Each structure stands twice: as structure tokens, then as C-alpha cells.
Coordinates of C-alpha atoms in Angstrom, one line a residue:
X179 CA 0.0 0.0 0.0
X180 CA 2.5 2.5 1.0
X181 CA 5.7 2.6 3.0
X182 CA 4.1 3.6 6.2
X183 CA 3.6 0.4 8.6
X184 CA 0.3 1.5 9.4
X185 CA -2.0 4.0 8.1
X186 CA -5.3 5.9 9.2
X187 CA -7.6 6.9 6.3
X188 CA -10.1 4.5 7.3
X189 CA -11.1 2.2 10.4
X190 CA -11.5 0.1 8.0
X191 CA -8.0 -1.2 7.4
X192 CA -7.6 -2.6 11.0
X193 CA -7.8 -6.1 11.0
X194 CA -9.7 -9.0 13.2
X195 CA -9.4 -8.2 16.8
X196 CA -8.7 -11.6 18.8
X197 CA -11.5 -11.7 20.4
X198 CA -13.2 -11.6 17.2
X199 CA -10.9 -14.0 16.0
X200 CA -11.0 -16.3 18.5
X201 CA -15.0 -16.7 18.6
X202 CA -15.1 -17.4 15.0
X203 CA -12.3 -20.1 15.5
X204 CA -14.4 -22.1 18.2
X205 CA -18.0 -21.5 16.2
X206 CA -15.8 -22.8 13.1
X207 CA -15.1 -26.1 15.4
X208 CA -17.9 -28.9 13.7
X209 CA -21.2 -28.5 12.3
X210 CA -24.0 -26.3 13.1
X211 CA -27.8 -25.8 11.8
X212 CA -28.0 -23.6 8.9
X213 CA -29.6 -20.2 8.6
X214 CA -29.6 -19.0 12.3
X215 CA -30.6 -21.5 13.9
X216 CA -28.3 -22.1 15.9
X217 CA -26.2 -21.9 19.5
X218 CA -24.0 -19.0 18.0
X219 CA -26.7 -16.9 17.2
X220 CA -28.7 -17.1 19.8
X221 CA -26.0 -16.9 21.9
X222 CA -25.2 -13.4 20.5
X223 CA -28.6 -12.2 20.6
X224 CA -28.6 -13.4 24.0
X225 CA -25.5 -10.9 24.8
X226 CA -27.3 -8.3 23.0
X227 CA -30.2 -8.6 25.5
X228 CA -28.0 -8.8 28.4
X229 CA -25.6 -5.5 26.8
X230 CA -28.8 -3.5 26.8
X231 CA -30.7 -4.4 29.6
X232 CA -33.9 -4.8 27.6
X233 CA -36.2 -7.4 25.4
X234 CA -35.2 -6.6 21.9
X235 CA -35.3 -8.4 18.4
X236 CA -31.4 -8.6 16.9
X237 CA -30.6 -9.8 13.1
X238 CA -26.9 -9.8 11.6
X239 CA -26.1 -8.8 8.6
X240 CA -23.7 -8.5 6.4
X241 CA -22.4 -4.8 6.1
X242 CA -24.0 -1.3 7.4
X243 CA -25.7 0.2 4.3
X244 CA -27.8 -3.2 4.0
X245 CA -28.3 -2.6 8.1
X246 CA -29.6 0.4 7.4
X247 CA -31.1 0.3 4.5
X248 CA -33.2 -2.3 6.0
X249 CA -34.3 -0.6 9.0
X250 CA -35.2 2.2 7.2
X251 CA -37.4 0.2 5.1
X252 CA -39.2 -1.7 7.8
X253 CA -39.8 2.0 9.2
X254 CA -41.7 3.4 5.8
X255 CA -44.0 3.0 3.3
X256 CA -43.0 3.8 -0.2
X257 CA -44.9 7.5 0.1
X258 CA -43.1 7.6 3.2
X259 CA -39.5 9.9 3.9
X260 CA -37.0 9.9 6.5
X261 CA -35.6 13.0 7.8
X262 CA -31.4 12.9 8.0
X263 CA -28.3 15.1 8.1
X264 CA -26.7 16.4 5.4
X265 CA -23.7 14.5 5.8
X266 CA -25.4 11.2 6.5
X267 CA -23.9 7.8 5.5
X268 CA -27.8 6.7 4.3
X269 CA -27.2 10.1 1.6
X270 CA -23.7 10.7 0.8
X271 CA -22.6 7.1 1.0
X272 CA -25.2 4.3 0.1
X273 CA -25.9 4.4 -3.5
X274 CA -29.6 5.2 -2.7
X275 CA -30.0 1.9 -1.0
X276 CA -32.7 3.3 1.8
X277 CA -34.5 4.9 -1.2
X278 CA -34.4 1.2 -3.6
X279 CA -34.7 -0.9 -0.4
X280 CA -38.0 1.3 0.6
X281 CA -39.7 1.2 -2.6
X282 CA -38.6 4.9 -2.8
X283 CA -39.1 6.3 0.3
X284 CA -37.6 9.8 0.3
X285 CA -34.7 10.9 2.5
X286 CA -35.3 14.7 3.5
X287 CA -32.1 16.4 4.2
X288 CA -31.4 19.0 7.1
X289 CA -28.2 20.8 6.0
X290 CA -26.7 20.9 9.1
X291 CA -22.4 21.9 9.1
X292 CA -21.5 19.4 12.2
X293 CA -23.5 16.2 11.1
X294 CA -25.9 16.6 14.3
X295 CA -29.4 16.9 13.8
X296 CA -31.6 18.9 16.2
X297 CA -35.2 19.1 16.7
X298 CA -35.6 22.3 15.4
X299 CA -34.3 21.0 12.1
X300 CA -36.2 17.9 12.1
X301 CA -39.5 20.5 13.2
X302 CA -38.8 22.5 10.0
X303 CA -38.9 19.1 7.9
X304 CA -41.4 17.5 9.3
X305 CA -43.7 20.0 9.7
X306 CA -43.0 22.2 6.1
X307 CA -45.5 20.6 4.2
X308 CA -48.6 18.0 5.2
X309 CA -50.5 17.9 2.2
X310 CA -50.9 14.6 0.2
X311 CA -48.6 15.6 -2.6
X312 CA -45.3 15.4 -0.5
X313 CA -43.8 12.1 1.2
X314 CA -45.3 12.0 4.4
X315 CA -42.2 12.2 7.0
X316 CA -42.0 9.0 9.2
X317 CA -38.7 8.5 10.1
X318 CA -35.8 10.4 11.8
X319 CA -32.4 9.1 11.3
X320 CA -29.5 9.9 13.3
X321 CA -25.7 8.9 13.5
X322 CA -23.8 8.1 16.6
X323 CA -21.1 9.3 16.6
X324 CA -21.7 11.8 13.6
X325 CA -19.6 11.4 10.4
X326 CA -17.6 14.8 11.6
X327 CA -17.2 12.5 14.4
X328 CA -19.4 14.5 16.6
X329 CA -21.2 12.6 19.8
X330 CA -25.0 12.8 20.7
X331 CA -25.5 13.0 24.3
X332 CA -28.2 11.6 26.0
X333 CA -30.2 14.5 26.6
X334 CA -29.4 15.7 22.4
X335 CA -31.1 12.3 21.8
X336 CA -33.9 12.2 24.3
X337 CA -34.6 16.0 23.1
X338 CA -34.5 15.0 19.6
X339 CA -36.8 11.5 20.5
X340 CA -39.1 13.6 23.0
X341 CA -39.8 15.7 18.8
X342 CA -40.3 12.4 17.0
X343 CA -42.7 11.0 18.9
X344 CA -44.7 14.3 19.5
X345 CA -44.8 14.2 15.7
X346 CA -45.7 10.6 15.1
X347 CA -42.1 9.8 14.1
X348 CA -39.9 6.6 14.2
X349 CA -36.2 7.2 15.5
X350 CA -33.7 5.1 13.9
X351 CA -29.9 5.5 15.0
X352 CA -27.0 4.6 12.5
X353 CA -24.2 3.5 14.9
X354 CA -21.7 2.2 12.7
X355 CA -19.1 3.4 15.7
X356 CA -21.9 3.2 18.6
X357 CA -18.9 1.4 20.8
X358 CA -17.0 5.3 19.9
X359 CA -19.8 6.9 21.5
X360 CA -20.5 4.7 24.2
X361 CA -16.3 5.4 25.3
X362 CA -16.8 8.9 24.9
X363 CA -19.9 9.8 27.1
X364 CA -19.2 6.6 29.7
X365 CA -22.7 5.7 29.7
X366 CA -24.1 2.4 29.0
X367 CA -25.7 1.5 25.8
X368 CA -29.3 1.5 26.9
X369 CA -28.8 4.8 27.9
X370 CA -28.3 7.0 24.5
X371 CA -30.8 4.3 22.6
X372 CA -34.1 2.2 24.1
X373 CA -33.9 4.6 27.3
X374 CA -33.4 8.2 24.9
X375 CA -36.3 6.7 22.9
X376 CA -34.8 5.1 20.0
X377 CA -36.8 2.3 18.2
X378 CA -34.2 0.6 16.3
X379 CA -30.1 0.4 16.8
X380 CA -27.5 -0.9 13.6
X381 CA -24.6 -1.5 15.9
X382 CA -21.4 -1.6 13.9
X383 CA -19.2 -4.6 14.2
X384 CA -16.8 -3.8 11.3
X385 CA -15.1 -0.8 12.7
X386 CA -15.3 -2.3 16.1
X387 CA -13.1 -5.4 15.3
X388 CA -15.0 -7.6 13.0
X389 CA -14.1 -8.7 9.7
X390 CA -17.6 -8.3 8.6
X391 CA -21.3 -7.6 10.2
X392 CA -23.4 -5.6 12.2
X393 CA -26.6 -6.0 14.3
X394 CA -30.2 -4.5 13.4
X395 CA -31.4 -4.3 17.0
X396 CA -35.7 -3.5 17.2
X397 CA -35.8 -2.0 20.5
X398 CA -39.7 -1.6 19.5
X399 CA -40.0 -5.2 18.8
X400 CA -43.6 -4.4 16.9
X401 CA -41.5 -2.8 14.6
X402 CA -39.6 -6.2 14.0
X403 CA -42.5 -8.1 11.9
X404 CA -41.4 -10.0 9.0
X405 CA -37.6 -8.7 9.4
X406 CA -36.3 -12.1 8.7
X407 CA -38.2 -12.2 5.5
X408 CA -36.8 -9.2 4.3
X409 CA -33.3 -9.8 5.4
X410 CA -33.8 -13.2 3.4
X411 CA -35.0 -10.7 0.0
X412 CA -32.2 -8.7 0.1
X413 CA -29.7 -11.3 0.3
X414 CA -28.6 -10.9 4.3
X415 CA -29.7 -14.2 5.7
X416 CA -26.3 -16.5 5.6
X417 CA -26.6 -19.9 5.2
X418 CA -24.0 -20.2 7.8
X419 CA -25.0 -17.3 10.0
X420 CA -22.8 -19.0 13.0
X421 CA -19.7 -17.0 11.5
X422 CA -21.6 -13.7 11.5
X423 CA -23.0 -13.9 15.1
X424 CA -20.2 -15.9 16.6
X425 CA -17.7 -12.6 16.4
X426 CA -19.9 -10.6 18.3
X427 CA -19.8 -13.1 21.2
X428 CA -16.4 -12.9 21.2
X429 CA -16.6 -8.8 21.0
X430 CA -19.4 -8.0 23.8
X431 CA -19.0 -11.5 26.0
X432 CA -14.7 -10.2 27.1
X433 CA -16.0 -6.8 27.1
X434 CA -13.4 -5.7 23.9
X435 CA -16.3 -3.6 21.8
X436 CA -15.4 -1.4 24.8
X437 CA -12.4 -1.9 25.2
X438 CA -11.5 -1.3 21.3
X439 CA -13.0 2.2 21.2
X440 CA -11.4 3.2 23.9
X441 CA -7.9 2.8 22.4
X442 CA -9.3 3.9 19.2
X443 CA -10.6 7.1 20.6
X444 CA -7.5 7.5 22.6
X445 CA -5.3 7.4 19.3
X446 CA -7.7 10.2 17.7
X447 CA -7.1 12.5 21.2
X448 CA -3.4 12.0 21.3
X449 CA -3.0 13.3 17.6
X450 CA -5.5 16.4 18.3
X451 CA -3.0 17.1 21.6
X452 CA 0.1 17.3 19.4
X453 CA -1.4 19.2 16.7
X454 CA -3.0 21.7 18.9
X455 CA -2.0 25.1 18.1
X456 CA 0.2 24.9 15.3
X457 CA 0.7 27.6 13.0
X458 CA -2.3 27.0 9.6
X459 CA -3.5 24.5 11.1
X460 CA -7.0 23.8 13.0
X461 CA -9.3 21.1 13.8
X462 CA -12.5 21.4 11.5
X463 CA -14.8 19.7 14.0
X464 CA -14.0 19.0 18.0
X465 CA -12.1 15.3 18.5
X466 CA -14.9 13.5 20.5
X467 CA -14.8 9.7 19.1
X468 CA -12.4 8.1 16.7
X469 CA -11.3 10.3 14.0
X470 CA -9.7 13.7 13.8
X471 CA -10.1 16.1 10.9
X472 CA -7.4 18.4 9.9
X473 CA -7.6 21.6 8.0
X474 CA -4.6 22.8 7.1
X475 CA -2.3 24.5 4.2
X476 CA -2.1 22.5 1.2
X477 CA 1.3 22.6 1.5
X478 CA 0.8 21.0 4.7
X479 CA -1.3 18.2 3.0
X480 CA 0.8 17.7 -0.3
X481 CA 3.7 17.1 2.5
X482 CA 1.7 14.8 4.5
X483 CA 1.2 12.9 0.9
X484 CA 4.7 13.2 -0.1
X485 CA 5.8 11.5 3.0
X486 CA 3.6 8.9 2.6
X487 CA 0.4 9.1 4.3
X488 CA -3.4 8.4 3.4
X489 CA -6.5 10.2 3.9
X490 CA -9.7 11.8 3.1
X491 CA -10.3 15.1 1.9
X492 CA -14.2 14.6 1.5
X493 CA -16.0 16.4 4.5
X494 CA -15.1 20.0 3.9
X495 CA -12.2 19.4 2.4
X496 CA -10.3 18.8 5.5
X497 CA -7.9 15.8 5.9
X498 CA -10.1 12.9 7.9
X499 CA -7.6 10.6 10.2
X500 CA -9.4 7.3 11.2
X501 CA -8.1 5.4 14.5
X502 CA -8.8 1.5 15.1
X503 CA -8.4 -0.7 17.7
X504 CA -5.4 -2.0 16.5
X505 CA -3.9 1.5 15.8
X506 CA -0.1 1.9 16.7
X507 CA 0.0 5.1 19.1
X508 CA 4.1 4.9 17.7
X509 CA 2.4 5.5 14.5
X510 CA 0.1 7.7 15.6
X511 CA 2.6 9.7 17.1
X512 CA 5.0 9.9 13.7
X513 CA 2.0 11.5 11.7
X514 CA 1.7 13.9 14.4
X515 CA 5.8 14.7 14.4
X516 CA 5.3 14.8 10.7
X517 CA 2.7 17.3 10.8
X518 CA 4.7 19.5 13.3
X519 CA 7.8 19.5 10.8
X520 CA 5.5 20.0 8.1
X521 CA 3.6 23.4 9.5
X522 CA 7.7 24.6 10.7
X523 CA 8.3 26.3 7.9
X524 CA 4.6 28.4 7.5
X525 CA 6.0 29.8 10.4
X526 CA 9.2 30.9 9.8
X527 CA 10.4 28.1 12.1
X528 CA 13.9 25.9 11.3
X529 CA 12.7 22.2 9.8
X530 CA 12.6 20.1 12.2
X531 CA 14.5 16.0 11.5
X532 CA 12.4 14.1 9.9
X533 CA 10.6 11.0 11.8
X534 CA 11.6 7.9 11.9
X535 CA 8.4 7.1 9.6
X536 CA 9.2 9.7 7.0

């Protein structure tokens, strides 16, 4: 890929965690039922249950735009929309899979410069227009954390549930890094989802360790009818589910879906601490979860480029750093050195050596 022995444009180069690892290892030992029905799974929705304190309905599937796509589309009707941030994954990133999955349910977007949505944006969408030739808002989709890495606390998302259901609205919450947010505020899951009033939870396994998978958790279990038939239509059932849900026991049964995003948000903190205050350079959005975004010079960037490193320029064109469990705080700490040496000159300063990593 590069010369760099590790690199942070995406969570999603880190590998299998162990734990992950290991639980797929023992499921993989014999023969098992097909299709879900067996010890693995329910052993992981099981842990699911016991994670967030509640009754709930869990399915696995592969990836999170099916996981949300799907949820969405249990949510809605086909004259149906769903209310979401500008920046949303289910709009910028999905390929219109909530809108093909929903029969065409329309996603109604709040333009909103941090990712959060509030509830006097989803007020001004919801309530715009109610007559019969406009898509009748149902659903409020938020992220957790945000894609500008931005965290919802618990009273953000029991102000923004207290609007949905005064309006007759469904909340659904895209937490493809809900272990991220859960580290940051210390809470427990059932406390910024079923308890805040959110109906239905994707929980992200890929970027918490996985290889592959997340969980559709109905909180609302009405709202769970006929899941496994749609799961089925889009192609999410596996025949051999047991190596889908088998990882997650491995993630939430030692405790590591914590424990991962903890390290993983300490990584993003440590590079916002060395790059604080440097000349050019800012953070575009406060470093509250897993990733750090850098606006800077281009000169600063080309640098970062010429020395070797990855990222993404995509959100406000400010450089996104993405931080895994298995991220390398030696690494971590080069790109920041780099960076320093980098904004040197912009300020008149002497070059610094270059790191070991350059």
C-alpha cells in the first residue's frame, strides 16, 4: 500500500481483533444448523439482551448500508420519507440503497455543518408541508457518533426522541461506531438508545473489530415483523450465520467492543493534543470519538502525501484521520511529528528531522 507500517484513512483497514478472531475459530469447530438456527446466534442475541438491559429483536447482517437500508425500510412506506443530516452515510454514502430498499421512500435532508441533527431542524422538515402531494415524514435518522465525528448526548437524543414522537415519528440511529460513542460519554448502551427513545439500533461490528457484520437491533420489537423475510429478500440471511454472530460473542461476552474504542478514541485525542496550536492549522470539528479532521495548508497536506500518508479530503475538504483498535500510538505519534515539521516552515520556524516514519 504504502511505506508507512500502518496507516489511518479509514477504520477500515484494521484487521480481526482476537477476540473476534478467536470466537469465530471455536463457532468454526464442527457442524452447526444452517440459517440461524443455531447456538451462535442465539448466543449473541442473547448478549445483546444482556448489553442493553432490555427485550429486543437482533438480526446480523452483512455490512451497514444493507443494516440500514433495512431498518429504514421496515420503518416506511414507499410515500413515506425519513428526515437525516446532510452529511449522513444513508445520503452521501449508500448508493440510494434506503430509497431502492424502501420502494422509494424519500430521505429529507437537514443541512446541518457538524452532522448533528436537532429538533428544530427535524420541526422545520417535518412539519414544512402535510399535504398529500409530498412524502409523508416517518422517520428520523440519526448517527452516533456523527460522520464529523461529533457525539449525541443523552439529553441531544432524548430532546431529539421527545420531537419524533410528539410528531408521530420513528427514530432510527446509524451506529456504525456506537462502541466510539458509548467510550466517549461513559454511559451504557441503553442509555443514549431504548432509554433516549430510540426504536431501532444498527450497531457496527466492522469498525469495532469484525471482519464483517453488524446487528439490526428492534428495540420496538412491533416494529420487527417480518424482518427475517426481508433480510432473506435482500440477500442478508447467511446460510452459515454462525460465522456472522459468533464474532460478536467474542466482541461484547470479554468486554473488547469497549475496550477497542477506547484505544481507538485515545489514538484520535493524542493526535488532536500534538497538533493543537500549530501555525495553519485547525481542527475542522472538535475530537470527540475516533477520528480527527485536519484543516490545514495545502502545502501542509501535499507534504503529509509526499511522506507517505493516506486520507480523506471529502468532508469540507479537510484531511479525515481514522483510528482502530489496533492503531499503533508509535504511529500515531509519527503522523503527528510529521505534521509538526510540516507546519515549521509556515511559520518561519527551522525544519525540524524528519521522523523515523518519513
Amino acid at each position: 500500500m504504502t511505506g508507512k507500517p500502518q496507516q489511518f484513512a479509514s477504520d477500515n483497514y484494521a484487521g480481526i481483533c482476537p477476540e473476534a478472531w478467536a470466537a469465530t475459530a471455536a463457532a468454526n469447530d464442527g457442524s452447526a444448523r444452517a440459517y440461524g438456527d443455531d447456538i451462535w446466534t442465539q448466543r449473541a442475541a442473547d448478549a445483546f439482551r444482556t448489553l442493553f438491559e432490555t427485550k429486543c429483536e437482533v438480526f446480523f447482517a452483512f455490512n451497514g448500508t444493507a443494516a440500514n437500508s433495512l431498518a429504514l425500510a421496515a420503518l416506511c412506506q414507499s410515500y413515506h420519507s425519513v428526515i437525516c443530516s446532510s452529511s449522513a452515510h444513508v445520503e452521501t454514502d449508500e448508493c440510494g440503497a434506503p430509497e431502492f430498499f424502501s420502494n422509494g421512500s424519500k430521505l429529507l435532508v437537514a443541512q446541518t455543518p457538524d452532522g448533528k441533527l436537532n429538533p428544530e431542524a427535524i420541526r422545520a422538515l417535518a412539519c414544512g408541508r402535510s399535504d398529500i402531494h409530498f412524502p409523508k415524514p416517518r422517520v428520523v435518522t440519526i448517527t452516533q457518533p456523527t460522520e464529523t465525528g461529533q457525539v449525541y448526548s443523552i439529553d441531544e437524543i432524548s430532546a431529539i426522541s421527545a420531537t419524533c414522537r410528539e410528531l408521530g415519528l420513528k427514530l432510527h440511529m446509524d451506529g456504525a461506531r456506537f462502541a466510539h460513542a458509548c467510550a466517549t460519554l461513559g454511559c451504557t448502551p441503553a442509555d443514549i438508545t431504548w432509554r433516549a427513545g430510540v426504536d431501532v439500533l444498527c450497531f457496527g461490528g466492522t469498525k469495532n473489530g469484525m471482519a464483517a457484520g453488524e446487528a439490526i437491533i428492534f428495540f420496538d420489537t412491533s416494529l420487527a415483523t417480518d424482518f427475517d423475510y426481508r433480510c432473506k429478500q435482500a440477500g442478508q440471511l447467511a446460510s452459515k450465520m454462525r460465522f456472522l454472530s459468533a464474532p460478536w460473542i467474542g466482541l461484547l461476552e470479554s468486554g473488547a467492543w469497549l475496550g477497542n474504542a477506547r484505544h481507538a478514541n485515545d489514538c484520535a485525542a493524542s493526535l488532536a493534543t500534538t497538533i493543537a496550536g500549530l501555525p495553519g492549522v485547525r481542527l475542522a470539528f472538535p475530537v470527540e470519538a475516533n477520528s480527527v479532521f485536519l484543516s490545514a495548508p495545502d502545502t501542509v497536506l501535499d507534504g503529509l502525501r509526499e511522506r507517505g500518508w493516506l486520507f480523506y479530503t471529502f468532508i469540507g475538504g479537510s484531511a479525515r484521520f481514522m483510528f482502530a483498535w489496533d492503531s499503533d500510538i508509535a504511529v500515531v505519534r509519527a503522523l503527528g511529528q510529521d505534521i509538526v515539521e510540516l507546519c515549521a516552515p509556515a511559520a518561519g520556524m527551522p525544519p525540524a528531522p524528519q521522523s523515523s516514519y518519513g
